[in-house]
Each structure stands twice: as structure tokens, then as C-alpha cells.
Short mmCIF file of N, CA and C in Angstrom, two decimals:
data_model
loop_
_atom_site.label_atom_id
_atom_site.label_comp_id
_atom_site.label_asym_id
_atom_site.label_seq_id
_atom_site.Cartn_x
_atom_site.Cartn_y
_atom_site.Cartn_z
N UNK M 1 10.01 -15.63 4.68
CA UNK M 1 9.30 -14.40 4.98
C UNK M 1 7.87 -14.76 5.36
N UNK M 2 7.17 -13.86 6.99
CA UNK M 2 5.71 -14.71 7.20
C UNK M 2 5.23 -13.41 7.05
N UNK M 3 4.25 -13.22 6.06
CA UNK M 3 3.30 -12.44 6.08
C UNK M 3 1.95 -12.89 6.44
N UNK M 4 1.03 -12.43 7.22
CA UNK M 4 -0.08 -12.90 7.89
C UNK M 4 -1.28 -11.59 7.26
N UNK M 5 -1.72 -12.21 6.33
CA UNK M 5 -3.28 -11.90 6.24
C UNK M 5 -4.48 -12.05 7.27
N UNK M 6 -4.48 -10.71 7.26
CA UNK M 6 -6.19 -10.54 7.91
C UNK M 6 -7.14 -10.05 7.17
N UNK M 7 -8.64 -11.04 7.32
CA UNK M 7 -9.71 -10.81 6.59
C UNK M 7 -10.65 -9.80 7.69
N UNK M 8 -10.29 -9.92 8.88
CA UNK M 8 -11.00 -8.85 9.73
C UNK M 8 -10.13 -7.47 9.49
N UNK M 9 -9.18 -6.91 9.63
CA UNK M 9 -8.63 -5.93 9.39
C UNK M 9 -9.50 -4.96 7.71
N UNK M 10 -9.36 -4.22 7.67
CA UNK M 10 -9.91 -3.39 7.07
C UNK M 10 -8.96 -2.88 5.96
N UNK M 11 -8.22 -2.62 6.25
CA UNK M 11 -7.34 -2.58 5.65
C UNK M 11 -7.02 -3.71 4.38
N UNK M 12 -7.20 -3.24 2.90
CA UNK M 12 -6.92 -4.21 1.46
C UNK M 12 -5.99 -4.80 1.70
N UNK M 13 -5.92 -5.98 1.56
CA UNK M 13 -4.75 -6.82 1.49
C UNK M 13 -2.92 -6.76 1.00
N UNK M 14 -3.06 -5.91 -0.34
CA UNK M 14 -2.32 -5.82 -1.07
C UNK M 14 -1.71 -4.23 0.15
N UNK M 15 -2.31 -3.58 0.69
CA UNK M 15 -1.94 -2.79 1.67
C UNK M 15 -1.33 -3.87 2.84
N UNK M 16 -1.68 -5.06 3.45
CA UNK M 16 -0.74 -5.41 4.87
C UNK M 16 0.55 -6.33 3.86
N UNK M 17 0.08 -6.62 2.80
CA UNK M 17 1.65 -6.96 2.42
C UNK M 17 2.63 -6.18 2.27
N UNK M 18 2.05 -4.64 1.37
CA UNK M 18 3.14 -3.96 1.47
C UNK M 18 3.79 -3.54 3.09
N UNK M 19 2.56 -3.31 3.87
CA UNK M 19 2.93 -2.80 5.60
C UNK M 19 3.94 -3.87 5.53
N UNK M 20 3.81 -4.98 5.74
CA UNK M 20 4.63 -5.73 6.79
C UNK M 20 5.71 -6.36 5.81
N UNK M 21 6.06 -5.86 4.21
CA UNK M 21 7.23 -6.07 3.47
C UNK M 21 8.24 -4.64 4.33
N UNK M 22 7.66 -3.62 3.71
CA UNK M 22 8.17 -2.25 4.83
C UNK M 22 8.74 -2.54 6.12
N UNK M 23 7.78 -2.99 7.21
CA UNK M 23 8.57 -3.23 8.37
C UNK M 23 9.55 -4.00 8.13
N UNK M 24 9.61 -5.05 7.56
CA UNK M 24 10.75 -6.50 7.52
C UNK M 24 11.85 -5.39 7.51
N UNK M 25 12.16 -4.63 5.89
CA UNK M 25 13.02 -3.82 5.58
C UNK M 25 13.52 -2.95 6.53
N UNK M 26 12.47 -2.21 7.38
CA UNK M 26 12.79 -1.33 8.44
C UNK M 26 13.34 -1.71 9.68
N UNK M 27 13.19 -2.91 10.26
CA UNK M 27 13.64 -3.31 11.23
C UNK M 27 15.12 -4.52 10.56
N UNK M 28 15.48 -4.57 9.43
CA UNK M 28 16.86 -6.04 9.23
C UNK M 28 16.08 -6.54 8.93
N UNK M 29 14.80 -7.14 9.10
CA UNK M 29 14.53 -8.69 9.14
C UNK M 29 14.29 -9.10 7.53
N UNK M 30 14.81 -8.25 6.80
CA UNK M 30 15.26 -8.63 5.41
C UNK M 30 16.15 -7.30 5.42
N UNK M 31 17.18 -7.90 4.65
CA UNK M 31 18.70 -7.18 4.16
C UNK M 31 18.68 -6.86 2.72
N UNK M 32 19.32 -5.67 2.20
CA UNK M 32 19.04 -5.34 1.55
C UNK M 32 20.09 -6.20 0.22
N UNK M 33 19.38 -6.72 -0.69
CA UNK M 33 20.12 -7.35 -2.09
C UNK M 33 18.98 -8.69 -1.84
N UNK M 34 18.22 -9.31 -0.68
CA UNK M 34 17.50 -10.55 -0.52
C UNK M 34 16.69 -10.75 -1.35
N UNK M 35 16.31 -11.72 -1.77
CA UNK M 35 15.23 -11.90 -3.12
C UNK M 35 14.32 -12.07 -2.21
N UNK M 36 12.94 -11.77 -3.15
CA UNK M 36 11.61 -11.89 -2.84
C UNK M 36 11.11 -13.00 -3.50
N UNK M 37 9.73 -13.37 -2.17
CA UNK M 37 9.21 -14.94 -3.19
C UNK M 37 9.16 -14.10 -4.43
N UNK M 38 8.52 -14.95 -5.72
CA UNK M 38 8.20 -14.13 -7.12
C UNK M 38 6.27 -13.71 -6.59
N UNK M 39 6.36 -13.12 -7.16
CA UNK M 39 4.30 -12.99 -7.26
C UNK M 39 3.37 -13.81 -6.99
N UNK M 40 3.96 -15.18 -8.14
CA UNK M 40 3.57 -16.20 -8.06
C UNK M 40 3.19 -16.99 -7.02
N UNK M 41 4.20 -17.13 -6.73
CA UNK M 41 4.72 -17.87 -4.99
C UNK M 41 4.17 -17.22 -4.22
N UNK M 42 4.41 -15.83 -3.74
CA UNK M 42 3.31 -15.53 -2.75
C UNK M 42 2.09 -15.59 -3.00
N UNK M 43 1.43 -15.31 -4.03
CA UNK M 43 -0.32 -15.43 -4.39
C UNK M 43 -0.16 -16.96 -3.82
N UNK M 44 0.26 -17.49 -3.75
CA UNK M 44 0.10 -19.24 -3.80
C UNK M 44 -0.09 -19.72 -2.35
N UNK M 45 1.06 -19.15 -1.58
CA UNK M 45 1.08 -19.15 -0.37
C UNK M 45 0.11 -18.53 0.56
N UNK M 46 -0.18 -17.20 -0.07
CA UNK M 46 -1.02 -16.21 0.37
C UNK M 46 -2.37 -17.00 0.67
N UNK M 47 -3.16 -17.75 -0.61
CA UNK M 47 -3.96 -18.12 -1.31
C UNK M 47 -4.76 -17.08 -1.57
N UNK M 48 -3.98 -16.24 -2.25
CA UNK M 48 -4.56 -14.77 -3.01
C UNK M 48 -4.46 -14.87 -4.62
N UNK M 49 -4.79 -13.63 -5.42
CA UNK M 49 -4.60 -13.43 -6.25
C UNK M 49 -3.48 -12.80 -6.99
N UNK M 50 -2.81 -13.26 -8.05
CA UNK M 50 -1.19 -12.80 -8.08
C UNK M 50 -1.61 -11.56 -8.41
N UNK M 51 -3.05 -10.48 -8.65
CA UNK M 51 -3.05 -9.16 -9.15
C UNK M 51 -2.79 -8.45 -7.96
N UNK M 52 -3.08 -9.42 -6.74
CA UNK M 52 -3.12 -8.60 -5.60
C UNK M 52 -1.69 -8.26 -4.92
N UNK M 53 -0.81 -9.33 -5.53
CA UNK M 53 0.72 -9.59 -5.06
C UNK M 53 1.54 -8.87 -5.82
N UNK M 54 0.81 -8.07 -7.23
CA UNK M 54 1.73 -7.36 -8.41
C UNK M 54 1.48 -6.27 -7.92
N UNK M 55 0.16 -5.82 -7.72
CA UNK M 55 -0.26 -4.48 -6.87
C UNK M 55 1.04 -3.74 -5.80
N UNK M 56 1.03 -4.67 -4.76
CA UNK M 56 1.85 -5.17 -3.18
C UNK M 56 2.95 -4.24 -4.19
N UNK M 57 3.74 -5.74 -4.53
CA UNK M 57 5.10 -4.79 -5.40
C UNK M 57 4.97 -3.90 -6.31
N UNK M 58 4.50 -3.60 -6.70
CA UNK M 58 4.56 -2.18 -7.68
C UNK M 58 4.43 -1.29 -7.04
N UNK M 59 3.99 -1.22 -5.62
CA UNK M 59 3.86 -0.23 -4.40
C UNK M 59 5.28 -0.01 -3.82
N UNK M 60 5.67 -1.29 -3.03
CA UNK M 60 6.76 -0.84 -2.89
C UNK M 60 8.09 -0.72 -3.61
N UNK M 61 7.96 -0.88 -5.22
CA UNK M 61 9.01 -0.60 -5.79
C UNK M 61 9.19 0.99 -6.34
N UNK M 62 7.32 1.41 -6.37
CA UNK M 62 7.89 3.35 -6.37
C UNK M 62 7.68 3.98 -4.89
N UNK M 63 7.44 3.17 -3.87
CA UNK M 63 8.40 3.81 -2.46
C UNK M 63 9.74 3.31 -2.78
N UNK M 64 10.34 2.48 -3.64
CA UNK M 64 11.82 2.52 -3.44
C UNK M 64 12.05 1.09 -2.43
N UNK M 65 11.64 0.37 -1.81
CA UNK M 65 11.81 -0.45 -0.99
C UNK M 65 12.21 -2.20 -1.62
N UNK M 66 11.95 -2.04 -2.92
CA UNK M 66 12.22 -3.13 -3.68
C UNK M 66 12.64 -2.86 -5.11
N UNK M 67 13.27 -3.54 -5.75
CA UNK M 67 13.72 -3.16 -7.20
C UNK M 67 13.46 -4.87 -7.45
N UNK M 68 13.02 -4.77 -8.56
CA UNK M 68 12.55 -5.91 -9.69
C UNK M 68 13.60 -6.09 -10.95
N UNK M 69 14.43 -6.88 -11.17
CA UNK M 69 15.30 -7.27 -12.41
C UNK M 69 14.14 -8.40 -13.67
N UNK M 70 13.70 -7.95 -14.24
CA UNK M 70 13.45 -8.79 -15.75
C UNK M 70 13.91 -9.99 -15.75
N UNK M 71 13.00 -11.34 -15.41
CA UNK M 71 13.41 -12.20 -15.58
C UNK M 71 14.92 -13.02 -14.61
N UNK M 72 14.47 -12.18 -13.30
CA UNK M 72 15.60 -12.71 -11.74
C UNK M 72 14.75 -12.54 -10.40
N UNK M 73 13.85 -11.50 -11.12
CA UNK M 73 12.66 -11.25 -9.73
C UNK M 73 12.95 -10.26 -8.84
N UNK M 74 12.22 -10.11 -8.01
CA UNK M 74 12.45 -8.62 -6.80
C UNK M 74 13.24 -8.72 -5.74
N UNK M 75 14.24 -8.11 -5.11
CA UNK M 75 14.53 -7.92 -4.50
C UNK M 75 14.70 -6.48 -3.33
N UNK M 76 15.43 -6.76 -2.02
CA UNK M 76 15.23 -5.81 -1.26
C UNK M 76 16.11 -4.79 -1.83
N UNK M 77 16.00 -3.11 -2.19
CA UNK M 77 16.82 -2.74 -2.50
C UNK M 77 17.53 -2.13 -1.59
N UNK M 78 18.61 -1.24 -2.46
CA UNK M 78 20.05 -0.93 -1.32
C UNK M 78 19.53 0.92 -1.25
N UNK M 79 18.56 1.05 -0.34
CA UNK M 79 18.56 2.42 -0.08
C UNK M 79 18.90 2.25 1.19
N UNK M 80 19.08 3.84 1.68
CA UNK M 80 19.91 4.59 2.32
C UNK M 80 18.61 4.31 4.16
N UNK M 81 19.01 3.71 4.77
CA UNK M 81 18.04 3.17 5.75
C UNK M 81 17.51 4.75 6.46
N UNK M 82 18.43 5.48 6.96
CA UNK M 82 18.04 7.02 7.50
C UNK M 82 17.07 7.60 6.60
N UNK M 83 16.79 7.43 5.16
CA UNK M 83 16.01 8.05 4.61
C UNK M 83 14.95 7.33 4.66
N UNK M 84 14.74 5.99 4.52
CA UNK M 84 13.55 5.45 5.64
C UNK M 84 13.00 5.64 6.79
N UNK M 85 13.87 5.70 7.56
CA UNK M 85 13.11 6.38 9.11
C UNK M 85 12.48 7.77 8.97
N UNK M 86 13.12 8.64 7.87
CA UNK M 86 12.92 9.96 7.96
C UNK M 86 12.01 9.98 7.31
N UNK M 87 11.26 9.13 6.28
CA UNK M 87 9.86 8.95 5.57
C UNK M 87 8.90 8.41 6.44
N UNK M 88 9.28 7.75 7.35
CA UNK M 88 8.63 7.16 7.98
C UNK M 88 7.93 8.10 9.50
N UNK M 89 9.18 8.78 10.10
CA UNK M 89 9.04 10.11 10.84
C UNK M 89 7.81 10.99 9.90
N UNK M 90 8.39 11.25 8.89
CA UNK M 90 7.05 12.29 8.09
C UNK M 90 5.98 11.89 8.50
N UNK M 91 5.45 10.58 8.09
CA UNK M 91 4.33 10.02 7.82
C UNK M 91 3.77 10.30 9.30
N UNK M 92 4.20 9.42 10.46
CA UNK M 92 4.16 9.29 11.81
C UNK M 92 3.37 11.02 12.20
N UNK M 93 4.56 12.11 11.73
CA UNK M 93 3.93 13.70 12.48
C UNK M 93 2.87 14.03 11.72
N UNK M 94 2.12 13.49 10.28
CA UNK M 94 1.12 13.62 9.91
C UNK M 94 0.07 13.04 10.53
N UNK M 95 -0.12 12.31 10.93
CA UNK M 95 -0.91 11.56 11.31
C UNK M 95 -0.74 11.81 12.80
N UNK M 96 -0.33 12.48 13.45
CA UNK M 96 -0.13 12.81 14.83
C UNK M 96 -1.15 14.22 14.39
N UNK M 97 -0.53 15.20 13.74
CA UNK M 97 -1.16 16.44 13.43
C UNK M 97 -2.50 16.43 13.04
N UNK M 98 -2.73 15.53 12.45
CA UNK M 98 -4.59 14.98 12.54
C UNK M 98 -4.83 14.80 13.57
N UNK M 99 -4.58 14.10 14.88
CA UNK M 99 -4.78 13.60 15.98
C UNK M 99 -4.85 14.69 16.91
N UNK M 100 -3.73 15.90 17.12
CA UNK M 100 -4.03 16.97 17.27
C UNK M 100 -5.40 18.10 17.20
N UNK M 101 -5.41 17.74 15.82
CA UNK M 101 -6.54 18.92 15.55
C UNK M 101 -7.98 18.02 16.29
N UNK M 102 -7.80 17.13 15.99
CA UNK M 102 -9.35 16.45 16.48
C UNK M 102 -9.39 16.56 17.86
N UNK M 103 -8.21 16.16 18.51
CA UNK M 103 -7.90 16.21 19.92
C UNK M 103 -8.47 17.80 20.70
N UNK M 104 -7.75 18.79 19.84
CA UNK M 104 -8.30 20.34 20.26
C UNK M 104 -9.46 20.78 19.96
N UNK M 105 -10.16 20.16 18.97
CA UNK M 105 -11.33 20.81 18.60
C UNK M 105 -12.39 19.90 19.52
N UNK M 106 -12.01 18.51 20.06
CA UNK M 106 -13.09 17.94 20.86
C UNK M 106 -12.40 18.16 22.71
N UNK M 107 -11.85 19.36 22.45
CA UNK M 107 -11.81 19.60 24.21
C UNK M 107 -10.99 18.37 24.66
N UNK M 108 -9.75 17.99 23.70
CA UNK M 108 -9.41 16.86 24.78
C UNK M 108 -7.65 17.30 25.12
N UNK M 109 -7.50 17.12 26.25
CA UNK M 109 -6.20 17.65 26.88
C UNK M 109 -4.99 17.09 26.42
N UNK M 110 -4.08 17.72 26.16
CA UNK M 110 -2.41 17.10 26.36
C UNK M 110 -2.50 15.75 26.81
N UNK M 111 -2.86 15.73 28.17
CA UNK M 111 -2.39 14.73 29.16
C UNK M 111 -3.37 13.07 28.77
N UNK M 112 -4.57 13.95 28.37
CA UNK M 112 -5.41 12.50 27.87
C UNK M 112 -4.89 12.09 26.42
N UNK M 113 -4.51 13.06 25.40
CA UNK M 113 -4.01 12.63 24.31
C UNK M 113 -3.17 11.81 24.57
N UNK M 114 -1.93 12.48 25.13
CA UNK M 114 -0.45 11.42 25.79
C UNK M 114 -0.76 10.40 26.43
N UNK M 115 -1.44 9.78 26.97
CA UNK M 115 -1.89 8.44 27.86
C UNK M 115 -2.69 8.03 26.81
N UNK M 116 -3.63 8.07 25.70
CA UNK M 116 -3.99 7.45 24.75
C UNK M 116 -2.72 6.99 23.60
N UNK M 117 -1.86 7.71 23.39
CA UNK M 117 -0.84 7.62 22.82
C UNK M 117 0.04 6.50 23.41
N UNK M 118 0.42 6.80 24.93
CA UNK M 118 1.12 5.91 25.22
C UNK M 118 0.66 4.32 24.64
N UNK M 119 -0.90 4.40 25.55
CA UNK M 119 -1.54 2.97 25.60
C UNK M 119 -1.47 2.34 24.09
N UNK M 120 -2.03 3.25 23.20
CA UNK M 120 -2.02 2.48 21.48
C UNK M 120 -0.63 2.23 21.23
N UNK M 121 0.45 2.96 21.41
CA UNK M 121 1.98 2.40 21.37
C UNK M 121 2.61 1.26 22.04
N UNK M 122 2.05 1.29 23.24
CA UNK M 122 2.15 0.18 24.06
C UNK M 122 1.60 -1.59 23.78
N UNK M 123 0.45 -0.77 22.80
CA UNK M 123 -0.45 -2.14 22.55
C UNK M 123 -1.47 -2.47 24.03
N UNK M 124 -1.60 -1.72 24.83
CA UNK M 124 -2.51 -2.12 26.07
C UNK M 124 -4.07 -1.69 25.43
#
């Protein structure tokens, strides 16, 4: 599993591990029953702090995205993948609906929203 820390990103750390544990899950690129390094191991690898790697998982084990066994370690758990996308959809029209309101209240059109949209989706 490559998780890539950024110290320029703004975003807390213990936030892009959970992001990019999430995506793995969301896209296959971990299956669900796969073990996780332990805490340990990633703080190590990371060259972080394991509070920052207990944080990470304890996040995504009350989104549901990992379950932890006592003494076997974390793994990916076996939820229902549609109810992921559909949390994930939520999140997505929230954060669109912010984008909206700012969009209308600063005079900015459909058509410029949608071509800003495209481009940040696109990555251009």
C-alpha cells in the first residue's frame, strides 16, 4: 500500500491517510478482508507519529471502512460498496451546493461554474 505524504498540502496528515486509505477501498485497489500495515509499521514507514496513524484508523473504522480485531490488526472491511459511492455522492452534492451559493451570490454563471468544474475534474 503507497501512501504519499504531503508537507505542502494543508490538509493534517492523519486526514491524506485516511483520503487515500478511502480511495484504495473505493476504487479495488484494496479488497475487502486485506490486512492493514499495523500503526506501527506505517508510523515507521510514514516517518510519522504512530498517534497520527491511530488517529488515521480510528477515522476510518467509525466511517466503517476498516474493522480492527484485538491482537490480528486492521483490516479492509466487508461493507456494502453502493453504500460507499452513495456516501460519497452525499458528500460530493454538499460541497457542490456550497459552490453554488458562492457561485450565485458572486454573479458567476452556469457556464463559467461548469468549465471550472470541468477543468478541476480534469486536473488541467
Amino acid at each position: 500500500m503507497d501512501i504519499i505524504i504531503s508537507n505542502a498540502s494543508g490538509k493534517p496528515i492523519y486526514e491524506q491517510i485516511t483520503e487515500q486509505i478511502k480511495n484504495s477501498v473505493i476504487t479495488g485497489a484494496l479488497q475487502a478482508g486485506e490486512a492493514l500495515p499495523s500503526m506501527r509499521l506505517l508510523a515507521k514507514e510514514l516517518h510519522i507519529s504512530v498517534i497520527t496513524t491511530k488517529r488515521a484508523y480510528e477515522d476510518l473504522e467509525r466511517e466503517g471502512f476498516i474493522e480492527t480485531v484485538a491482537g490480528k490488526g486492521s483490516f479492509v472491511a466487508q461493507k456494502n460498496m453502493e453504500f460507499i459511492r452513495e456516501e460519497q455522492l452525499r458528500k460530493a452534492e454538499n460541497l457542490l451546493q456550497n459552490a453554488v451559493d458562492v457561485a450565485r451570490s458572486g454573479g458567476i454563471t452556469l457556464e463559467e461554474l461548469s468549465e471550472i468544474l470541468t477543468l478541476l475534474y480534469n486536473g488541467d
